[in-house]
Every structure is written in structure tokens, then in C-alpha cells.
Amino acid sequence: MSTDGNKKQFWKRNTAKVPGSIQHVYGAQHPPFDPLLHANLIKAGNKPPPTTPGKPKKATTFQEFESITSDAWDVGDDDDELLAMAAQNLNIEVVMETANKVIENHSKQQERQRQDDTTELEQREEDTQEEVAEDEEEDGEEEEDRVGEGDVTSPEVSFPSQSSPYTDGRLVKSHSEAPIGSPKDAAGEHAALHRQRSLPHRPPVIPLVARMADQNTSGTPAMTEREASRLDKFKQLLAGPNTDLEELRKLSWSGIPRQVRPITWKLLSGYLPANAERRDSVLQRKRQEYFGFIQQYYDSRNDEHHQDTYRQIHIDIPRTNPLIPLFQQASVQEIFERILFIWAIRHPASGYVQGINDLVTPFFVVYVFEYIEEEVENFDVSSLKEEALRNIEADSFWCMSKLLDGIQDNYTFAQPGIQRKVKALEELVSRIDESVHRHMQQYEVEYLQFAFRWMNNLLMRELPLRCTIRLWDTYQAEPEGFSHFHLYVCAAFLVRWRKEILEERDFQGLMILLQNLPTMHWGNEEVSVLLAEAYRLKFAFADAPNHYKR
């Protein structure tokens, strides 16, 4: 089948239309179909039915493209190095050297880990061989004893119903049903069984949300001496009568400890004043103002001119982070509906657009942490006092509003902000990795087809929520983090997968990869390396238009 035919069939089969101005395709955490099953069907030769001959008309406007595709839609020794990169007055040589050092240290850590794993595996194999030799000697002695006593039959031994990964996959219920083999075969089977028992256990599954402040890929949440020292620096800075916001940004660039993240986010977003004495009064006033909006506007959600907006919000809320039980609670969904509806009717230029619902979740989770110590992923919010829930709701609304104020052209008619950023991403990638860019061109993959969602949802569909929160620590600290720095994060993110991209040899394979990137087990380390690379790109290209464009 031709590339054009594959593209047409891909979008026809794998897009889901929903009511509203923008249509939605769910990605890494919300796949609309099983990509493995789909890929297997294609490899097995069960191709989609042939399309009508002839090349489809290429979209010439954003509206045409949108209607065709329906595609709307935790660090160790590197902390101080990343922190230094946030300083605005560093010269380019220092920044480039620092960013390179972060990435080099990451590579060295990975190499050391691989060497340690190899050494451990070799030691385990030696131990296994010794155990097998001892067991064989014991078995020989027992066999001699049984022969001497006239017992030559073997007792039936039931095996588990699951086949061993080290056998040919056949189930054996008892020795009497097993094929008769030589003692050498039996010894090999015995060795395989011991090897299976001696293999290290798989690491625990990393929660999507819990322990976000200190979670890393090893799943070790204990606070190190360095992390404790950084927490003390934050507390000292926040304890003063007037918080130095510039120092707070520099300190926050390389991540914010969970304990102080709520107040730090409120300060960096401009929701709270730097003056400590004014904070309580500002919080009280803003929270009362929000619930005044609820009383004034929320009852109008079923009015004729608002019911379409409310219906779309009501449809989208259950889809928000469906893998996390916290967001499937009825009380949480009601909070999100109120926040999004009030924001939509107070911003008629854009109204509600699919994707905005995702942007509430990081603020909500961070502000829940202000009231609890346990993991939040399965936390029952009904156990919180009503006042705490009201505070979380109001604070989430205002901070989300502050974020959207800086990127509202992403959500106005035809979403011009996103179109500009996707075009800028294409130009940037063509300069930093021409091989990836030409590969996409060869198989006619348009950047808008995958990067639209990256801009619309700020990579929230591509990363676990814990990684999004760590990413937003830096976005809050970086000048124009959500509107400008995000472009360089997307470029670094795309090039991060260059090996996997270059291995795909057709349009369909590339699109399945780009919409389902394997980041589920990412943690602070991966996000920090991504941010370091993004900062290096920003410093090299942001103020150098001749380098930015061909």
C-alpha cells in the first residue's frame, strides 16, 4: 500500500471524533486503540482494505487539516549544575559546558549501572552453578538410597499452571507425563529452575503520582543529605518577610521539594505576593472571589447559550488521567467541572477547548499535598475537611488562569499560537537533527499531526503526571516557561527518540510511535536531562535567528 493510502487508513481507523470545536486523539496514557495488537495485525498481513486510488488532497488550511486528521488533540549530583544554568547572566561557554556536563554525568551513571548489573549477574550465575552441583550430588546420593531400598518410582509432583520462560512453553503436570531424557537434560532443567529462582525481582511499579518530589527511576524515595540541604534553603528563603522571587526562581529551576512546592508555585505564578504579611489576606480575598463566581455563573450551565460548553466539559472530565483513581472520584470531577466552566465563561475569546482540562490536574495534585502526607494516587478527598477542599479548588482555578493568560492564543479561534509553535518546532528540529527531520519528510509525517497535542496539552499526554509536575517546577521558574521554553523542551523530547524514529520505515509506524512514546517509567533523572538539553538549545537558538532558520 502506498504511503498516502497508509496515512488515510491510519487517520480513518485511529481517530475518535467528539463534539466540540477541537477533536481529540488520546495518546500515550489514553490510547484509543491497542497499538501492539494493531501493529501485530499489520505485520501478520491483515492490512486495512485498500483505499480509493489517487493521492488525497493536501490540507491547505488549519481547519482542513483538523477536519482530516481529527488530531486535537526526582536528581542527585546534578542539582547545583542545573541551578547554575537558570542564572540569566551566564555567558554561553559556561552554559554549554554545564549542560554538557549534566548529560555526560547521566551517561556515566548509566554505564556504571550497566557494569554493576553485569557483575551482579555473573556472580549470581556462579552461585547458581555451585548450587546446582551440590543439588546434583545430593540427588545422586538419594537415588542410590532409593535403588538400594527397591523404590524406583517417582512421586507425582504438580507443576504450576504457568510455563517457565526458560522452557519450550509446554505444561508438564507430572514426571510421568514428561518426556524421558538423559540425566544431562534433567540437570539442565534443574539449572534453569535454579537460575529462574536466582534472578532479581522486577523493580516495583512506579506510581503515576505518588512521591513526585523525590521519585526517581530506582523507586527509592528516601531523602538524601543533598535534598535535605536544598529543602532547608527553600525554607530559609520562604521564611523571610519579603521573598526574593529571583532567588526563588533560580533555586526552583532544578526542582522543588514536595514540602514547599504548594507555596512556591503560588509565588512563582504570581498568585501570592512576595510580602509575607499580605499573603493571608490575598488568599482569603481571592478564594471568596472565586466562590462568588460560582454563585453568579454556575447555575447558568444548563442555559441554552452555555449548555454546549458544559456538555463538552462534562464529557472530557472522566477522560482526564483515567489511570489515576484520584481523578475518577465524583467529588473531584465536580470540582474540575466548576473550575473549567467558570474559566470558560470568563474567557469568551477562547471559551473551553479540549486539552485545557488536563492543565488543572498538576495544580490540583500539588495543592492536595498541602493537606496530606500520604500518597495521593488513591487518596479519598472526601476525608478532607470542606474548607480544605474549597481552598484547593480556588487555588487551582487561579493558578490555572495565570498559566492560561500567558498562552491564551493557543486556544482562540483556529489556535494560531499552536500553529506558530509547531512551525517553529519543525524549523528547529531541521537545524539540530537533520536526519530525523528528513526521515519525517520521507514518510510524509507532518509535525502538526503529532506535535499539536504536545503544544495543546503541554506534553501532559506524553509524560506521567509526576514528570509533568517536575517539568512545571522549571516552567514556573523559567521566564516564559510555558509559552517559550516549552518549544525547546519539545525539540529535545523529539530528538531524544531519534533511534526509535529512524528505525520506523513507514508512516503508520512513525505515528504509532510518536503518539505512544514509552515514558511510563520516567522519573526526575530523565526529566532533568531533558531540561538541560532544552536549555542548551534555547541558549544556542533563542537569540540567534540566523541559526534558527535556514
C-alpha positions as a Python dict, from the first residue, in 0.01 Angstrom:
ca = {
    (1, 'M'): (0, 0, 0),
    (2, 'S'): (126, 349, -74),
    (3, 'T'): (229, 596, 196),
    (4, 'D'): (-73, 812, 118),
    (5, 'G'): (-302, 512, 150),
    (6, 'N'): (-146, 420, 485),
    (7, 'K'): (-195, 775, 612),
    (8, 'K'): (-555, 788, 507),
    (9, 'Q'): (-634, 449, 660),
    (10, 'F'): (-441, 536, 979),
    (11, 'W'): (-642, 851, 1048),
    (12, 'K'): (-968, 687, 946),
    (13, 'R'): (-919, 391, 1182),
    (14, 'N'): (-743, 558, 1476),
    (15, 'T'): (-913, 891, 1538),
    (16, 'A'): (-1211, 946, 1763),
    (17, 'K'): (-1442, 1235, 1694),
    (18, 'V'): (-1613, 1404, 1984),
    (19, 'P'): (-1839, 1709, 1999),
    (20, 'G'): (-1668, 2044, 2021),
    (21, 'S'): (-1455, 2285, 1828),
    (22, 'I'): (-1141, 2071, 1855),
    (23, 'Q'): (-1133, 1695, 1820),
    (24, 'H'): (-931, 1465, 2037),
    (25, 'V'): (-691, 1176, 1985),
    (26, 'Y'): (-570, 1013, 2304),
    (27, 'G'): (-203, 931, 2328),
    (28, 'A'): (50, 750, 2546),
    (29, 'Q'): (-167, 730, 2855),
    (30, 'H'): (-501, 727, 2672),
    (31, 'P'): (-466, 515, 2357),
    (32, 'P'): (-786, 493, 2154),
    (33, 'F'): (-679, 150, 2028),
    (34, 'D'): (-429, -120, 2121),
    (35, 'P'): (-112, -26, 1926),
    (36, 'L'): (55, -364, 1987),
    (37, 'L'): (-246, -551, 1856),
    (38, 'H'): (-271, -312, 1565),
    (39, 'A'): (98, -348, 1480),
    (40, 'N'): (77, -726, 1504),
    (41, 'L'): (-218, -733, 1267),
    (42, 'I'): (-27, -525, 1015),
    (43, 'K'): (284, -745, 1044),
    (44, 'A'): (71, -1057, 1006),
    (45, 'G'): (-51, -928, 675),
    (46, 'N'): (-402, -830, 780),
    (47, 'K'): (-381, -494, 612),
    (48, 'P'): (-670, -250, 601),
    (49, 'P'): (-883, -260, 289),
    (50, 'P'): (-736, -66, 1),
    (51, 'T'): (-825, 297, -27),
    (52, 'T'): (-957, 474, -328),
    (53, 'P'): (-673, 523, -577),
    (54, 'G'): (-526, 865, -607),
    (55, 'K'): (-339, 1093, -372),
    (56, 'P'): (-561, 1271, -119),
    (57, 'K'): (-575, 1643, -138),
    (58, 'K'): (-317, 1801, 90),
    (59, 'A'): (-462, 2026, 360),
    (60, 'T'): (-404, 2390, 278),
    (61, 'T'): (-557, 2545, 590),
    (62, 'F'): (-556, 2458, 955),
    (63, 'Q'): (-931, 2392, 951),
    (64, 'E'): (-896, 2148, 660),
    (65, 'F'): (-609, 1970, 832),
    (66, 'E'): (-800, 1948, 1159),
    (67, 'S'): (-1108, 1806, 988),
    (68, 'I'): (-898, 1544, 807),
    (69, 'T'): (-685, 1423, 1097),
    (70, 'S'): (-915, 1485, 1396),
    (71, 'D'): (-591, 1524, 1593),
    (72, 'A'): (-668, 1780, 1856),
    (73, 'W'): (-570, 1697, 2034),
    (74, 'D'): (1322, 1323, 4104),
    (75, 'V'): (1813, 1449, 4067),
    (76, 'G'): (2132, 1386, 4263),
    (77, 'D'): (2466, 1549, 4199),
    (78, 'D'): (2335, 1750, 3905),
    (79, 'D'): (2116, 1983, 4113),
    (80, 'D'): (2370, 2261, 4154),
    (81, 'E'): (2471, 2237, 3789),
    (82, 'L'): (2114, 2271, 3670),
    (83, 'L'): (2058, 2551, 3921),
    (84, 'A'): (2352, 2741, 3780),
    (85, 'M'): (2201, 2717, 3434),
    (86, 'A'): (1899, 2916, 3543),
    (87, 'A'): (2104, 3232, 3602),
    (88, 'Q'): (2026, 3484, 3329),
    (89, 'N'): (2367, 3647, 3306),
    (90, 'L'): (2581, 3342, 3238),
    (91, 'N'): (2790, 3352, 2924),
    (92, 'I'): (2728, 3093, 2656),
    (93, 'E'): (3051, 2899, 2720),
    (94, 'V'): (2959, 2840, 3085),
    (95, 'V'): (2605, 2733, 2998),
    (96, 'M'): (2710, 2498, 2721),
    (97, 'E'): (2978, 2342, 2943),
    (98, 'T'): (2728, 2298, 3228),
    (99, 'A'): (2459, 2141, 3012),
    (100, 'N'): (2713, 1907, 2852),
    (101, 'K'): (2839, 1807, 3196),
    (102, 'V'): (2486, 1719, 3313),
    (103, 'I'): (2429, 1498, 3011),
    (104, 'E'): (2778, 1344, 3036),
    (105, 'N'): (2724, 1263, 3406),
    (106, 'H'): (2395, 1097, 3317),
    (107, 'S'): (2569, 880, 3056),
    (108, 'K'): (2843, 783, 3303),
    (109, 'Q'): (2584, 688, 3565),
    (110, 'Q'): (2406, 467, 3315),
    (111, 'E'): (2735, 298, 3216),
    (112, 'R'): (2827, 234, 3581),
    (113, 'Q'): (2481, 88, 3640),
    (114, 'R'): (2522, -146, 3342),
    (115, 'Q'): (2864, -262, 3470),
    (116, 'D'): (2722, -321, 3819),
    (117, 'D'): (2432, -519, 3672),
    (118, 'T'): (2673, -732, 3465),
    (119, 'T'): (2895, -806, 3767),
    (120, 'E'): (2593, -896, 3978),
    (121, 'L'): (2457, -1127, 3708),
    (122, 'E'): (2792, -1306, 3671),
    (123, 'Q'): (2812, -1356, 4046),
    (124, 'R'): (2457, -1495, 4050),
    (125, 'E'): (2542, -1741, 3772),
    (126, 'E'): (2849, -1864, 3965),
    (127, 'D'): (2638, -1911, 4278),
    (128, 'T'): (2374, -2093, 4074),
    (129, 'Q'): (2628, -2332, 3924),
    (130, 'E'): (2761, -2416, 4272),
    (131, 'E'): (2406, -2477, 4398),
    (132, 'V'): (2326, -2698, 4100),
    (133, 'A'): (2644, -2905, 4153),
    (134, 'E'): (2559, -2953, 4522),
    (135, 'D'): (2199, -3046, 4439),
    (136, 'E'): (2310, -3296, 4175),
    (137, 'E'): (2543, -3462, 4425),
    (138, 'E'): (2262, -3483, 4683),
    (139, 'D'): (2018, -3616, 4421),
    (140, 'G'): (2270, -3886, 4322),
    (141, 'E'): (2306, -4000, 4682),
    (142, 'E'): (1927, -4007, 4727),
    (143, 'E'): (1885, -4207, 4403),
    (144, 'E'): (2137, -4464, 4523),
    (145, 'D'): (1948, -4495, 4852),
    (146, 'R'): (1614, -4543, 4671),
    (147, 'V'): (1759, -4809, 4437),
    (148, 'G'): (1903, -4992, 4733),
    (149, 'E'): (1562, -4988, 4902),
    (150, 'G'): (1380, -5103, 4586),
    (151, 'D'): (1191, -4771, 4536),
    (152, 'V'): (1231, -4692, 4170),
    (153, 'T'): (906, -4499, 4111),
    (154, 'S'): (890, -4120, 4124),
    (155, 'P'): (614, -3947, 4318),
    (156, 'E'): (383, -3723, 4118),
    (157, 'V'): (472, -3359, 4156),
    (158, 'S'): (229, -3094, 4040),
    (159, 'F'): (384, -2807, 3848),
    (160, 'P'): (240, -2456, 3841),
    (161, 'S'): (-2, -2386, 3558),
    (162, 'Q'): (225, -2110, 3426),
    (163, 'S'): (501, -2226, 3195),
    (164, 'S'): (857, -2127, 3272),
    (165, 'P'): (1017, -1870, 3043),
    (166, 'Y'): (1318, -2099, 3018),
    (167, 'T'): (1131, -2397, 2869),
    (168, 'D'): (966, -2453, 2536),
    (169, 'G'): (635, -2334, 2681),
    (170, 'R'): (469, -2677, 2724),
    (171, 'L'): (299, -2753, 3052),
    (172, 'V'): (408, -3067, 3241),
    (173, 'K'): (177, -3189, 3517),
    (174, 'S'): (396, -3472, 3649),
    (175, 'H'): (721, -3656, 3591),
    (176, 'S'): (526, -3944, 3441),
    (177, 'E'): (399, -3718, 3161),
    (178, 'A'): (734, -3554, 3098),
    (179, 'P'): (944, -3677, 2804),
    (180, 'I'): (1212, -3920, 2907),
    (181, 'G'): (1552, -3760, 2879),
    (182, 'S'): (1909, -3815, 2977),
    (183, 'P'): (2045, -3716, 3320),
    (184, 'K'): (2220, -3433, 3138),
    (185, 'D'): (1882, -3295, 3025),
    (186, 'A'): (1747, -3324, 3376),
    (187, 'A'): (2048, -3136, 3510),
    (188, 'G'): (1989, -2861, 3252),
    (189, 'E'): (1626, -2831, 3357),
    (190, 'H'): (1731, -2822, 3721),
    (191, 'A'): (1982, -2549, 3642),
    (192, 'A'): (1716, -2347, 3459),
    (193, 'L'): (1485, -2371, 3758),
    (194, 'H'): (1757, -2251, 3995),
    (195, 'R'): (1851, -1973, 3753),
    (196, 'Q'): (1491, -1857, 3742),
    (197, 'R'): (1473, -1850, 4122),
    (198, 'S'): (1801, -1661, 4148),
    (199, 'L'): (1706, -1385, 3902),
    (200, 'P'): (1650, -1045, 4065),
    (201, 'H'): (1290, -938, 4115),
    (202, 'R'): (1146, -676, 3883),
    (203, 'P'): (1158, -327, 4034),
    (204, 'P'): (832, -207, 4188),
    (205, 'V'): (597, -24, 3956),
    (206, 'I'): (646, 350, 3997),
    (207, 'P'): (320, 523, 4093),
    (208, 'L'): (187, 773, 3843),
    (209, 'V'): (156, 1045, 4106),
    (210, 'A'): (286, 941, 4447),
    (211, 'R'): (623, 1056, 4582),
    (212, 'M'): (661, 1301, 4298),
    (213, 'A'): (903, 1530, 4479),
    (214, 'D'): (1166, 1264, 4529),
    (215, 'Q'): (1068, 987, 4287),
    (216, 'N'): (1334, 856, 4054),
    (217, 'T'): (1365, 558, 3825),
    (218, 'S'): (1502, 338, 4100),
    (219, 'G'): (1187, 392, 4306),
    (220, 'T'): (1389, 499, 4614),
    (221, 'P'): (1203, 778, 4795),
    (222, 'A'): (1445, 837, 5086),
    (223, 'M'): (1562, 1198, 5116),
    (224, 'T'): (1938, 1234, 5072),
    (225, 'E'): (2160, 1478, 5258),
    (226, 'R'): (2174, 1698, 4949),
    (227, 'E'): (1793, 1703, 4918),
    (228, 'A'): (1760, 1789, 5286),
    (229, 'S'): (2004, 2075, 5235),
    (230, 'R'): (1805, 2206, 4939),
    (231, 'L'): (1484, 2189, 5141),
    (232, 'D'): (1650, 2399, 5413),
    (233, 'K'): (1749, 2659, 5152),
    (234, 'F'): (1389, 2684, 5034),
    (235, 'K'): (1255, 2715, 5388),
    (236, 'Q'): (1505, 2989, 5474),
    (237, 'L'): (1419, 3181, 5159),
    (238, 'L'): (1043, 3150, 5216),
    (239, 'A'): (1065, 3241, 5586),
    (240, 'G'): (1173, 3600, 5522),
    (241, 'P'): (931, 3893, 5538),
    (242, 'N'): (977, 3953, 5163),
    (243, 'T'): (1063, 3658, 4942),
    (244, 'D'): (1328, 3726, 4678),
    (245, 'L'): (1143, 3588, 4375),
    (246, 'E'): (1451, 3594, 4154),
    (247, 'E'): (1643, 3377, 4401),
    (248, 'L'): (1339, 3154, 4438),
    (249, 'R'): (1330, 3103, 4059),
    (250, 'K'): (1698, 3010, 4049),
    (251, 'L'): (1654, 2764, 4334),
    (252, 'S'): (1337, 2616, 4180),
    (253, 'W'): (1483, 2558, 3833),
    (254, 'S'): (1628, 2220, 3926),
    (255, 'G'): (1316, 2102, 4110),
    (256, 'I'): (1113, 2197, 4415),
    (257, 'P'): (1080, 1972, 4723),
    (258, 'R'): (729, 1843, 4777),
    (259, 'Q'): (702, 2004, 5121),
    (260, 'V'): (736, 2359, 4985),
    (261, 'R'): (601, 2313, 4632),
    (262, 'P'): (247, 2449, 4702),
    (263, 'I'): (358, 2788, 4833),
    (264, 'T'): (643, 2809, 4580),
    (265, 'W'): (410, 2752, 4285),
    (266, 'K'): (169, 3015, 4418),
    (267, 'L'): (452, 3268, 4448),
    (268, 'L'): (612, 3195, 4111),
    (269, 'S'): (278, 3207, 3928),
    (270, 'G'): (202, 3550, 4073),
    (271, 'Y'): (-99, 3427, 4270),
    (272, 'L'): (60, 3518, 4604),
    (273, 'P'): (254, 3840, 4679),
    (274, 'A'): (620, 3832, 4783),
    (275, 'N'): (531, 4014, 5105),
    (276, 'A'): (456, 3754, 5371),
    (277, 'E'): (220, 3977, 5573),
    (278, 'R'): (-17, 4025, 5279),
    (279, 'R'): (-49, 3659, 5182),
    (280, 'D'): (-330, 3555, 5416),
    (281, 'S'): (-549, 3848, 5319),
    (282, 'V'): (-485, 3792, 4947),
    (283, 'L'): (-571, 3422, 4975),
    (284, 'Q'): (-892, 3498, 5164),
    (285, 'R'): (-998, 3760, 4911),
    (286, 'K'): (-921, 3551, 4601),
    (287, 'R'): (-1093, 3241, 4739),
    (288, 'Q'): (-1405, 3441, 4822),
    (289, 'E'): (-1397, 3595, 4476),
    (290, 'Y'): (-1385, 3253, 4309),
    (291, 'F'): (-1684, 3120, 4501),
    (292, 'G'): (-1863, 3443, 4418),
    (293, 'F'): (-1820, 3345, 4053),
    (294, 'I'): (-1969, 3004, 4133),
    (295, 'Q'): (-2278, 3161, 4286),
    (296, 'Q'): (-2310, 3408, 4000),
    (297, 'Y'): (-2246, 3187, 3697),
    (298, 'Y'): (-2256, 2814, 3769),
    (299, 'D'): (-2635, 2784, 3768),
    (300, 'S'): (-2632, 2907, 3408),
    (301, 'R'): (-2451, 2595, 3287),
    (302, 'N'): (-2776, 2450, 3154),
    (303, 'D'): (-2882, 2770, 2977),
    (304, 'E'): (-2909, 2742, 2602),
    (305, 'H'): (-2600, 2954, 2526),
    (306, 'H'): (-2383, 2770, 2782),
    (307, 'Q'): (-2508, 2414, 2763),
    (308, 'D'): (-2277, 2312, 2477),
    (309, 'T'): (-1973, 2429, 2674),
    (310, 'Y'): (-2084, 2250, 2988),
    (311, 'R'): (-2169, 1932, 2797),
    (312, 'Q'): (-1822, 1920, 2641),
    (313, 'I'): (-1659, 1974, 2981),
    (314, 'H'): (-1879, 1704, 3132),
    (315, 'I'): (-1770, 1462, 2858),
    (316, 'D'): (-1398, 1539, 2893),
    (317, 'I'): (-1362, 1528, 3272),
    (318, 'P'): (-1384, 1145, 3308),
    (319, 'R'): (-1114, 1118, 3040),
    (320, 'T'): (-873, 1327, 3248),
    (321, 'N'): (-597, 1094, 3372),
    (322, 'P'): (-821, 785, 3366),
    (323, 'L'): (-541, 565, 3503),
    (324, 'I'): (-531, 756, 3833),
    (325, 'P'): (-814, 670, 4076),
    (326, 'L'): (-798, 1015, 4239),
    (327, 'F'): (-946, 1178, 3929),
    (328, 'Q'): (-1229, 926, 3896),
    (329, 'Q'): (-1387, 1032, 4225),
    (330, 'A'): (-1719, 1211, 4177),
    (331, 'S'): (-1628, 1500, 4410),
    (332, 'V'): (-1304, 1563, 4222),
    (333, 'Q'): (-1482, 1561, 3886),
    (334, 'E'): (-1738, 1810, 4017),
    (335, 'I'): (-1453, 2039, 4126),
    (336, 'F'): (-1297, 2020, 3781),
    (337, 'E'): (-1631, 2093, 3613),
    (338, 'R'): (-1677, 2409, 3819),
    (339, 'I'): (-1321, 2529, 3757),
    (340, 'L'): (-1337, 2476, 3380),
    (341, 'F'): (-1688, 2616, 3336),
    (342, 'I'): (-1612, 2935, 3528),
    (343, 'W'): (-1288, 2985, 3335),
    (344, 'A'): (-1463, 2929, 3002),
    (345, 'I'): (-1742, 3182, 3050),
    (346, 'R'): (-1496, 3441, 3186),
    (347, 'H'): (-1280, 3400, 2872),
    (348, 'P'): (-1525, 3417, 2583),
    (349, 'A'): (-1248, 3480, 2326),
    (350, 'S'): (-1145, 3119, 2355),
    (351, 'G'): (-1409, 2950, 2568),
    (352, 'Y'): (-1343, 2593, 2667),
    (353, 'V'): (-1117, 2391, 2436),
    (354, 'Q'): (-1034, 2026, 2481),
    (355, 'G'): (-695, 1992, 2645),
    (356, 'I'): (-750, 2268, 2899),
    (357, 'N'): (-899, 2005, 3130),
    (358, 'D'): (-553, 1844, 3157),
    (359, 'L'): (-396, 2168, 3278),
    (360, 'V'): (-593, 2167, 3604),
    (361, 'T'): (-454, 1836, 3727),
    (362, 'P'): (-96, 1934, 3827),
    (363, 'F'): (-222, 2229, 4034),
    (364, 'F'): (-490, 2017, 4199),
    (365, 'V'): (-246, 1742, 4297),
    (366, 'V'): (16, 1986, 4428),
    (367, 'Y'): (-238, 2171, 4641),
    (368, 'V'): (-381, 1846, 4778),
    (369, 'F'): (-28, 1772, 4902),
    (370, 'E'): (-59, 2084, 5116),
    (371, 'Y'): (-306, 1898, 5338),
    (372, 'I'): (-189, 1536, 5335),
    (373, 'E'): (130, 1336, 5396),
    (374, 'E'): (34, 1005, 5235),
    (375, 'E'): (37, 909, 4870),
    (376, 'V'): (-221, 1095, 4665),
    (377, 'E'): (-283, 847, 4382),
    (378, 'N'): (-555, 657, 4572),
    (379, 'F'): (-637, 927, 4828),
    (380, 'D'): (-1005, 975, 4911),
    (381, 'V'): (-1062, 1350, 4901),
    (382, 'S'): (-1389, 1313, 5092),
    (383, 'S'): (-1175, 1262, 5404),
    (384, 'L'): (-1058, 1623, 5380),
    (385, 'K'): (-1244, 1899, 5557),
    (386, 'E'): (-1478, 2103, 5340),
    (387, 'E'): (-1271, 2418, 5392),
    (388, 'A'): (-956, 2243, 5267),
    (389, 'L'): (-1135, 2122, 4953),
    (390, 'R'): (-1267, 2472, 4886),
    (391, 'N'): (-917, 2617, 4924),
    (392, 'I'): (-770, 2357, 4687),
    (393, 'E'): (-1041, 2430, 4428),
    (394, 'A'): (-1000, 2808, 4439),
    (395, 'D'): (-619, 2797, 4437),
    (396, 'S'): (-621, 2556, 4140),
    (397, 'F'): (-856, 2786, 3948),
    (398, 'W'): (-648, 3099, 3994),
    (399, 'C'): (-314, 2935, 3918),
    (400, 'M'): (-451, 2766, 3608),
    (401, 'S'): (-588, 3104, 3500),
    (402, 'K'): (-245, 3263, 3545),
    (403, 'L'): (-90, 2991, 3328),
    (404, 'L'): (-351, 3028, 3053),
    (405, 'D'): (-313, 3406, 3049),
    (406, 'G'): (33, 3351, 2901),
    (407, 'I'): (-73, 3102, 2633),
    (408, 'Q'): (-432, 3201, 2553),
    (409, 'D'): (-359, 3235, 2181),
    (410, 'N'): (-317, 2856, 2189),
    (411, 'Y'): (-693, 2830, 2243),
    (412, 'T'): (-851, 3116, 2048),
    (413, 'F'): (-1016, 3060, 1709),
    (414, 'A'): (-800, 2839, 1481),
    (415, 'Q'): (-546, 2820, 1766),
    (416, 'P'): (-281, 3041, 1600),
    (417, 'G'): (-38, 3012, 1892),
    (418, 'I'): (-11, 2637, 1847),
    (419, 'Q'): (29, 2666, 1471),
    (420, 'R'): (321, 2907, 1513),
    (421, 'K'): (489, 2687, 1772),
    (422, 'V'): (455, 2371, 1565),
    (423, 'K'): (609, 2551, 1268),
    (424, 'A'): (891, 2679, 1489),
    (425, 'L'): (947, 2324, 1619),
    (426, 'E'): (980, 2194, 1263),
    (427, 'E'): (1237, 2462, 1176),
    (428, 'L'): (1430, 2399, 1498),
    (429, 'V'): (1446, 2021, 1452),
    (430, 'S'): (1563, 2067, 1092),
    (431, 'R'): (1862, 2257, 1230),
    (432, 'I'): (1954, 2039, 1528),
    (433, 'D'): (1893, 1694, 1376),
    (434, 'E'): (1858, 1693, 1001),
    (435, 'S'): (1843, 1311, 988),
    (436, 'V'): (1526, 1299, 1197),
    (437, 'H'): (1373, 1585, 1002),
    (438, 'R'): (1442, 1427, 663),
    (439, 'H'): (1315, 1091, 788),
    (440, 'M'): (983, 1251, 878),
    (441, 'Q'): (966, 1419, 541),
    (442, 'Q'): (1046, 1095, 361),
    (443, 'Y'): (743, 923, 511),
    (444, 'E'): (526, 1236, 486),
    (445, 'V'): (477, 1281, 860),
    (446, 'E'): (358, 1636, 927),
    (447, 'Y'): (471, 1786, 1257),
    (448, 'L'): (119, 1912, 1316),
    (449, 'Q'): (-4, 1554, 1325),
    (450, 'F'): (181, 1473, 1648),
    (451, 'A'): (317, 1800, 1790),
    (452, 'F'): (-23, 1971, 1800),
    (453, 'R'): (-104, 1770, 2112),
    (454, 'W'): (243, 1841, 2257),
    (455, 'M'): (166, 2214, 2245),
    (456, 'N'): (-204, 2191, 2324),
    (457, 'N'): (-156, 1973, 2635),
    (458, 'L'): (199, 2083, 2727),
    (459, 'L'): (328, 1724, 2691),
    (460, 'M'): (89, 1602, 2959),
    (461, 'R'): (-33, 1318, 2737),
    (462, 'E'): (324, 1208, 2670),
    (463, 'L'): (459, 1201, 3028),
    (464, 'P'): (344, 1053, 3360),
    (465, 'L'): (189, 1314, 3589),
    (466, 'R'): (484, 1301, 3833),
    (467, 'C'): (713, 1403, 3545),
    (468, 'T'): (477, 1682, 3439),
    (469, 'I'): (489, 1828, 3789),
    (470, 'R'): (869, 1817, 3791),
    (471, 'L'): (870, 1977, 3445),
    (472, 'W'): (640, 2253, 3566),
    (473, 'D'): (878, 2333, 3853),
    (474, 'T'): (1119, 2454, 3586),
    (475, 'Y'): (849, 2612, 3368),
    (476, 'Q'): (739, 2820, 3669),
    (477, 'A'): (1099, 2925, 3730),
    (478, 'E'): (1189, 2992, 3366),
    (479, 'P'): (1086, 3327, 3211),
    (480, 'E'): (801, 3249, 2968),
    (481, 'G'): (840, 2884, 3057),
    (482, 'F'): (501, 2768, 2931),
    (483, 'S'): (491, 2989, 2624),
    (484, 'H'): (853, 2991, 2504),
    (485, 'F'): (1080, 2742, 2683),
    (486, 'H'): (829, 2465, 2614),
    (487, 'L'): (924, 2480, 2245),
    (488, 'Y'): (1283, 2377, 2324),
    (489, 'V'): (1165, 2103, 2559),
    (490, 'C'): (955, 1961, 2274),
    (491, 'A'): (1255, 1973, 2038),
    (492, 'A'): (1478, 1796, 2292),
    (493, 'F'): (1199, 1546, 2359),
    (494, 'L'): (1161, 1459, 1990),
    (495, 'V'): (1535, 1417, 1930),
    (496, 'R'): (1554, 1203, 2246),
    (497, 'W'): (1375, 932, 2043),
    (498, 'R'): (1585, 964, 1726),
    (499, 'K'): (1697, 598, 1732),
    (500, 'E'): (1341, 469, 1757),
    (501, 'I'): (1221, 719, 1496),
    (502, 'L'): (1487, 625, 1242),
    (503, 'E'): (1406, 255, 1286),
    (504, 'E'): (1045, 307, 1173),
    (505, 'R'): (1007, 269, 797),
    (506, 'D'): (650, 376, 727),
    (507, 'F'): (401, 649, 810),
    (508, 'Q'): (183, 430, 1028),
    (509, 'G'): (472, 301, 1240),
    (510, 'L'): (601, 653, 1296),
    (511, 'M'): (261, 784, 1404),
    (512, 'I'): (200, 495, 1644),
    (513, 'L'): (544, 557, 1799),
    (514, 'L'): (504, 934, 1828),
    (515, 'Q'): (163, 904, 1989),
    (516, 'N'): (267, 628, 2232),
    (517, 'L'): (621, 711, 2341),
    (518, 'P'): (747, 478, 2620),
    (519, 'T'): (782, 721, 2911),
    (520, 'M'): (571, 545, 3175),
    (521, 'H'): (876, 466, 3390),
    (522, 'W'): (1042, 806, 3354),
    (523, 'G'): (1142, 991, 3672),
    (524, 'N'): (1329, 1301, 3784),
    (525, 'E'): (1657, 1199, 3625),
    (526, 'E'): (1514, 1169, 3273),
    (527, 'V'): (1323, 1497, 3307),
    (528, 'S'): (1632, 1680, 3434),
    (529, 'V'): (1843, 1559, 3142),
    (530, 'L'): (1564, 1666, 2905),
    (531, 'L'): (1554, 2012, 3063),
    (532, 'A'): (1932, 2050, 3045),
    (533, 'E'): (1927, 1971, 2674),
    (534, 'A'): (1633, 2208, 2622),
    (535, 'Y'): (1818, 2490, 2798),
    (536, 'R'): (2122, 2431, 2580),
    (537, 'L'): (1903, 2456, 2269),
    (538, 'K'): (1739, 2771, 2397),
    (539, 'F'): (2071, 2940, 2463),
    (540, 'A'): (2202, 2844, 2122),
    (541, 'F'): (1895, 2938, 1915),
    (542, 'A'): (1661, 3173, 2101),
    (543, 'D'): (1859, 3491, 2031),
    (544, 'A'): (2020, 3376, 1709),
    (545, 'P'): (1760, 3391, 1428),
    (546, 'N'): (2022, 3324, 1161),
    (547, 'H'): (2093, 2990, 1327),
    (548, 'Y'): (1725, 2922, 1386),
    (549, 'K'): (1621, 2933, 1023),
    (550, 'R'): (1785, 2803, 710),
}
